[in-house]
């Protein structure tokens, strides 16, 4: 797509090379047909697809029939066919405006990042993705700078007789938190020799109501909590369920259900659970601009509970249960609170419990909780039947040190929830946004191991007080989103120079303007004009005046050389350096470990990095070194690289330990078979299990038993690989590091390590393998130049210049945490 900004942002569309054949087939079919009906999805993207089809096939948008349905079922399609309409151009314009605006932001911002942020030529920015990264970066900094405050929680365990004279035990708590250990100790001391009695007992009824049926975002959140699915996985499975006619359309922010659906749900509840479990409910959309006439996500047939495979089944069951529960009766509970009197002081303890009197919708479904919500509602058990005034027997009372917590890091699902709360993005954009920020290496999803922490307890038992210090594991996290150093540097730069683009309210306002276009209240090109002029001026000003940045953070002075130590982004990622570009001696560099960050690395940790590579001596006449590379720490033995196990500090690796690892590797690398008198070895790498033969790495599919590969298995895998390699290359030019190869989608160019497209043939269409073999080297190089301008320019810079690029500019003496960029 091209954009003519001078001509009111008029877009020009070009058919992708790989779609020309499909379009030609559609044109042929359209010519043979009396009438063409359009049935793409009923959202803005779907409406745009219908309009594009009209344009490509030469159909009149005023007369071509457009039908929509929310589910792929016979009844829904018959209903749609009976009520055709024409293409809604307001929806098309809304989608077009979003696409053009996002393309403008990406096209104009990305070159600024290439020029102004050191270390990368492949950075990109986007209107929604940059704001999403900002949320993650700011949450990370809150966590980094958070100082836990300790308080003491008091709980007591009692024995008693209930009203039926049965022995019972229960727990009571002091409602207030105590600020320090002195206050906690004083509270327990005041309880020495006390008598405990039941005070006022309060019994109150309570009700819990079910949640609304799923929207796109709530489905993504619940599938993450309950099934552990990523946002993209949830949407992929939901797409398959929709295409199979099992659920309604899965990109929606509506919570309403059709009358026919409500009737079907009622029938299923009455049949499965009975009349008392049914309660009709009408849910209203919180978002006034919930897209068009969508329904919530629901099964198309409530009596159908079977999907095609286990992963589909799990998501389908979740949707089925949530839909059913949305029309079921409230759960009825009884909450009991008993005050416990302490004879030696006026303060009271509180015991509470609840009893489920009628399960209602809970018979079928209980909504999951995010980590940030989990402390708000405590699950309470039953409280024994006690009577006011009765005596209680204290078993023990404890004051336990508890620490305040920062807000947790985002999961994919909780990020979607936050974006929705802020009005940023729409159902169709959540999953692509989250995938993009990870693919760009601005954010990584990973687990974090917990750390040991001491906490104190004070125990009152048998009128004696005892103090203890215990240990707990804290801070462990699973599948959380962490910003990379690159993500932090880019976010800081954009916040400084493009505050409006990074503003949450501004981004939400843009979304509302798209909604106004969809509702026919705003002209799409007027909206773009209002955005573009100030934005373009900002881009030009930043390109002209902003200083180049690499997120430099000064750590201190090297005690050996007296030179300054910095952490920053380098050409190959986060690193630390000793010295500066204008020093007489060359600066020294060390790569940060995967667990380290520019933001948090300490002076001592930086010095440790310069202890590597470390020579351990010789073993069997070969040098043994310990070092850290891009993929973590390793032992280098001669020309062999042996990974050091995860969690093991490379600086603690002795010669004895290195020899252990060398021996283990030699056993692991021992031949498991031979083919053509050459050894076959096996191993596991970043991309899974493999065998190696004659310098050829061959992936081992899951169909094979990797632990028990036979000679026959190895021969089979090698022959398949050789056959594939024989058909891989169409043309090779080793001197230029260029090859033309067969790929899954047809021939392509490989230049150095990059995969590039072959331009279409002059007459249109894609090259076959036979035709690609006839393309000259000059023509191939021209195709490469079109995609990578300057790819064959001769390097004029000398080695010294390259070295300068790898060093930091000398920051001002005031810089302690990051470089300040001047406007």
CSV table of C-alpha atoms in Angstrom, one decimal, residues 401-634:
chain,number,residue,atom,x,y,z
A,401,UNK,CA,6.2,-10.5,59.4
A,402,UNK,CA,4.7,-9.7,56.0
A,403,UNK,CA,6.1,-7.5,53.3
A,404,UNK,CA,4.3,-5.2,50.9
A,405,UNK,CA,4.5,-6.1,47.2
A,406,UNK,CA,4.8,-4.1,44.1
A,407,UNK,CA,2.3,-4.4,41.3
A,408,UNK,CA,3.0,-7.7,39.5
A,409,UNK,CA,4.5,-7.8,36.0
A,410,UNK,CA,2.0,-8.1,33.2
A,411,UNK,CA,1.1,-11.4,31.7
A,412,UNK,CA,-0.1,-11.3,28.1
A,413,UNK,CA,-3.7,-11.4,29.3
A,414,UNK,CA,-3.4,-8.8,32.0
A,415,UNK,CA,-1.7,-6.5,29.4
A,416,UNK,CA,-4.8,-6.9,27.2
A,417,UNK,CA,-7.0,-6.1,30.2
A,418,UNK,CA,-5.0,-2.9,30.8
A,419,UNK,CA,-5.0,-1.8,27.2
A,420,UNK,CA,-8.8,-2.3,27.1
A,421,UNK,CA,-9.2,-0.3,30.3
A,422,UNK,CA,-7.3,2.5,28.8
A,423,UNK,CA,-9.3,2.3,25.5
A,424,UNK,CA,-6.2,1.4,23.5
A,425,UNK,CA,-6.6,-1.0,20.6
A,426,UNK,CA,-9.7,-3.1,19.7
A,427,UNK,CA,-10.5,-6.8,19.7
A,428,UNK,CA,-8.7,-7.4,16.3
A,429,UNK,CA,-5.5,-5.6,17.5
A,430,UNK,CA,-4.7,-7.1,20.9
A,431,UNK,CA,-3.1,-10.4,19.8
A,432,UNK,CA,-1.0,-8.8,16.9
A,433,UNK,CA,0.2,-6.0,19.2
A,434,UNK,CA,1.4,-8.5,21.8
A,435,UNK,CA,3.1,-10.7,19.2
A,436,UNK,CA,4.8,-7.7,17.5
A,437,UNK,CA,6.4,-6.3,20.7
A,438,UNK,CA,7.9,-9.7,21.4
A,439,UNK,CA,9.0,-10.2,17.8
A,440,UNK,CA,10.7,-6.8,17.8
A,441,UNK,CA,12.7,-7.8,20.9
A,442,UNK,CA,11.3,-5.0,23.0
A,443,UNK,CA,9.7,-7.4,25.4
A,444,UNK,CA,10.3,-11.0,26.3
A,445,UNK,CA,7.9,-13.5,28.0
A,446,UNK,CA,9.8,-15.6,30.5
A,447,UNK,CA,9.8,-17.1,34.0
A,448,UNK,CA,11.7,-15.6,36.9
A,449,UNK,CA,13.1,-17.7,39.7
A,450,UNK,CA,12.3,-16.6,43.3
A,451,UNK,CA,14.9,-15.5,45.9
A,452,UNK,CA,15.2,-16.5,49.5
A,453,UNK,CA,14.1,-13.9,52.0
A,454,UNK,CA,14.2,-14.0,55.8
A,455,UNK,CA,11.1,-13.1,57.9
A,456,UNK,CA,10.5,-13.0,61.6
A,457,UNK,CA,7.8,-14.5,63.7
A,458,UNK,CA,6.8,-14.1,67.3
A,459,UNK,CA,4.8,-16.9,68.9
A,460,UNK,CA,2.7,-16.9,72.1
A,461,UNK,CA,2.1,-20.4,73.4
A,462,UNK,CA,1.4,-21.5,77.0
A,463,UNK,CA,2.0,-17.9,78.1
A,464,UNK,CA,5.5,-18.0,76.8
A,465,UNK,CA,6.8,-15.8,73.9
A,466,UNK,CA,9.3,-17.2,71.4
A,467,UNK,CA,11.0,-15.3,68.5
A,468,UNK,CA,12.1,-17.1,65.3
A,469,UNK,CA,13.7,-16.2,61.9
A,470,UNK,CA,12.5,-18.3,59.0
A,471,UNK,CA,13.1,-18.3,55.3
A,472,UNK,CA,10.6,-18.1,52.4
A,473,UNK,CA,10.9,-18.1,48.6
A,474,UNK,CA,9.7,-14.8,47.1
A,475,UNK,CA,9.4,-13.2,43.7
A,476,UNK,CA,9.0,-16.3,41.5
A,477,UNK,CA,7.0,-15.5,38.4
A,478,UNK,CA,5.8,-17.5,35.5
A,479,UNK,CA,5.1,-16.4,31.9
A,480,UNK,CA,5.5,-12.7,32.6
A,481,UNK,CA,6.4,-9.9,30.2
A,482,UNK,CA,9.8,-8.3,30.9
A,483,UNK,CA,11.1,-5.3,28.9
A,484,UNK,CA,14.5,-5.8,27.2
A,485,UNK,CA,17.2,-3.1,27.5
A,486,UNK,CA,16.4,-2.2,23.9
A,487,UNK,CA,12.7,-1.8,24.8
A,488,UNK,CA,13.6,0.5,27.7
A,489,UNK,CA,16.0,2.7,25.6
A,490,UNK,CA,13.5,3.0,22.7
A,491,UNK,CA,10.6,3.9,25.2
A,492,UNK,CA,12.7,6.6,26.9
A,493,UNK,CA,13.6,8.1,23.5
A,494,UNK,CA,10.0,8.1,22.3
A,495,UNK,CA,8.6,9.5,25.6
A,496,UNK,CA,11.2,12.3,25.4
A,497,UNK,CA,10.7,13.3,21.8
A,498,UNK,CA,7.2,12.0,20.9
A,499,UNK,CA,5.2,12.5,24.1
A,500,UNK,CA,1.9,12.8,22.3
A,501,UNK,CA,2.3,9.5,20.5
A,502,UNK,CA,3.2,7.8,23.8
A,503,UNK,CA,0.4,9.4,25.7
A,504,UNK,CA,-2.3,6.9,26.8
A,505,UNK,CA,-5.2,9.4,26.5
A,506,UNK,CA,-4.0,10.5,23.0
A,507,UNK,CA,-3.9,6.9,21.8
A,508,UNK,CA,-7.4,6.2,23.3
A,509,UNK,CA,-8.7,9.5,21.6
A,510,UNK,CA,-7.4,8.2,18.2
A,511,UNK,CA,-9.4,4.9,18.8
A,512,UNK,CA,-12.5,7.0,19.5
A,513,UNK,CA,-12.0,8.9,16.3
A,514,UNK,CA,-11.8,5.7,14.4
A,515,UNK,CA,-15.2,4.8,16.0
A,516,UNK,CA,-16.6,8.1,14.9
A,517,UNK,CA,-15.5,7.4,11.3
A,518,UNK,CA,-17.2,4.0,11.5
A,519,UNK,CA,-20.4,5.7,12.7
A,520,UNK,CA,-20.3,8.3,9.9
A,521,UNK,CA,-19.7,11.2,12.2
A,522,UNK,CA,-16.1,12.1,11.1
A,523,UNK,CA,-14.4,12.2,7.7
A,524,UNK,CA,-11.5,9.9,7.5
A,525,UNK,CA,-9.1,12.2,5.7
A,526,UNK,CA,-9.9,15.1,7.9
A,527,UNK,CA,-9.0,13.0,10.9
A,528,UNK,CA,-5.7,12.1,9.3
A,529,UNK,CA,-4.9,15.7,8.5
A,530,UNK,CA,-5.4,16.7,12.1
A,531,UNK,CA,-2.9,14.1,13.2
A,532,UNK,CA,-0.3,14.3,10.4
A,533,UNK,CA,0.8,18.0,10.4
A,534,UNK,CA,2.0,18.2,14.0
A,535,UNK,CA,3.3,14.7,13.9
A,536,UNK,CA,5.4,15.2,10.8
A,537,UNK,CA,6.8,18.5,12.2
A,538,UNK,CA,7.8,16.6,15.3
A,539,UNK,CA,9.6,13.9,13.3
A,540,UNK,CA,11.5,16.5,11.3
A,541,UNK,CA,12.6,18.4,14.4
A,542,UNK,CA,13.7,15.2,16.2
A,543,UNK,CA,15.6,14.0,13.2
A,544,UNK,CA,17.4,17.3,12.9
A,545,UNK,CA,18.1,18.1,16.6
A,546,UNK,CA,17.9,15.1,18.8
A,547,UNK,CA,21.2,13.6,20.0
A,548,UNK,CA,22.0,9.9,19.4
A,549,UNK,CA,21.5,7.7,22.4
A,550,UNK,CA,22.4,4.2,23.6
A,551,UNK,CA,20.9,4.3,27.0
A,552,UNK,CA,24.3,5.0,28.6
A,553,UNK,CA,24.4,4.5,32.4
A,554,UNK,CA,27.6,5.3,34.2
A,555,UNK,CA,28.5,2.8,36.9
A,556,UNK,CA,31.8,4.1,38.4
A,557,UNK,CA,35.5,4.2,38.0
A,558,UNK,CA,37.6,1.0,37.3
A,559,UNK,CA,40.0,0.6,40.2
A,560,UNK,CA,42.8,-0.8,38.0
A,561,UNK,CA,42.8,1.7,35.1
A,562,UNK,CA,41.1,4.7,36.6
A,563,UNK,CA,38.7,4.8,33.6
A,564,UNK,CA,35.0,5.2,33.7
A,565,UNK,CA,32.7,2.2,33.4
A,566,UNK,CA,29.4,2.4,31.4
A,567,UNK,CA,26.5,0.1,30.7
A,568,UNK,CA,24.8,0.7,27.3
A,569,UNK,CA,23.3,-0.8,24.1
A,570,UNK,CA,26.0,-1.9,21.7
A,571,UNK,CA,25.9,-3.3,18.2
A,572,UNK,CA,25.3,-6.8,19.5
A,573,UNK,CA,23.1,-5.9,22.5
A,574,UNK,CA,23.5,-4.8,26.1
A,575,UNK,CA,27.1,-4.5,27.3
A,576,UNK,CA,29.5,-2.8,29.7
A,577,UNK,CA,32.6,-1.0,28.7
A,578,UNK,CA,35.7,0.4,30.4
A,579,UNK,CA,37.1,3.6,28.8
A,580,UNK,CA,35.9,6.0,26.2
A,581,UNK,CA,36.3,6.6,22.5
A,582,UNK,CA,38.7,9.5,22.9
A,583,UNK,CA,41.0,7.6,25.3
A,584,UNK,CA,44.5,6.7,24.1
A,585,UNK,CA,43.8,3.0,24.7
A,586,UNK,CA,41.0,1.1,23.1
A,587,UNK,CA,37.9,0.7,25.3
A,588,UNK,CA,37.2,-2.8,26.7
A,589,UNK,CA,33.8,-4.5,26.2
A,590,UNK,CA,31.9,-7.3,28.0
A,591,UNK,CA,28.5,-8.6,27.1
A,592,UNK,CA,25.8,-8.6,29.7
A,593,UNK,CA,24.5,-12.0,30.8
A,594,UNK,CA,20.9,-13.0,29.9
A,595,UNK,CA,19.7,-12.3,33.5
A,596,UNK,CA,21.4,-8.8,33.7
A,597,UNK,CA,20.1,-5.5,32.5
A,598,UNK,CA,21.5,-2.0,31.8
A,599,UNK,CA,19.0,-0.6,34.2
A,600,UNK,CA,20.0,-2.8,37.2
A,601,UNK,CA,23.6,-4.0,36.8
A,602,UNK,CA,25.8,-2.9,39.7
A,603,UNK,CA,29.4,-1.7,39.6
A,604,UNK,CA,30.7,-4.9,41.2
A,605,UNK,CA,28.7,-7.1,38.7
A,606,UNK,CA,30.1,-5.1,35.8
A,607,UNK,CA,33.7,-5.7,37.1
A,608,UNK,CA,33.0,-9.4,37.4
A,609,UNK,CA,32.1,-9.6,33.6
A,610,UNK,CA,35.6,-8.4,32.7
A,611,UNK,CA,37.1,-11.4,34.5
A,612,UNK,CA,36.0,-13.5,31.5
A,613,UNK,CA,37.3,-15.1,29.3
A,614,UNK,CA,39.3,-16.9,32.0
A,615,UNK,CA,42.1,-19.3,31.2
A,616,UNK,CA,42.1,-22.4,33.3
A,617,UNK,CA,45.2,-24.0,31.8
A,618,UNK,CA,45.7,-27.0,29.5
A,619,UNK,CA,44.1,-30.4,29.4
A,620,UNK,CA,45.4,-33.0,27.1
A,621,UNK,CA,47.6,-30.3,25.5
A,622,UNK,CA,44.5,-28.2,24.6
A,623,UNK,CA,43.6,-24.8,26.1
A,624,UNK,CA,40.6,-24.7,28.5
A,625,UNK,CA,38.9,-21.3,28.8
A,626,UNK,CA,35.6,-20.1,30.5
A,627,UNK,CA,33.7,-17.4,28.7
A,628,UNK,CA,30.3,-15.9,28.1
A,629,UNK,CA,28.7,-15.6,24.6
A,630,UNK,CA,25.4,-14.6,23.1
A,631,UNK,CA,23.8,-17.8,24.3
A,632,UNK,CA,25.2,-17.9,27.8
A,633,UNK,CA,28.4,-19.1,29.6
A,634,UNK,CA,30.5,-21.9,28.1
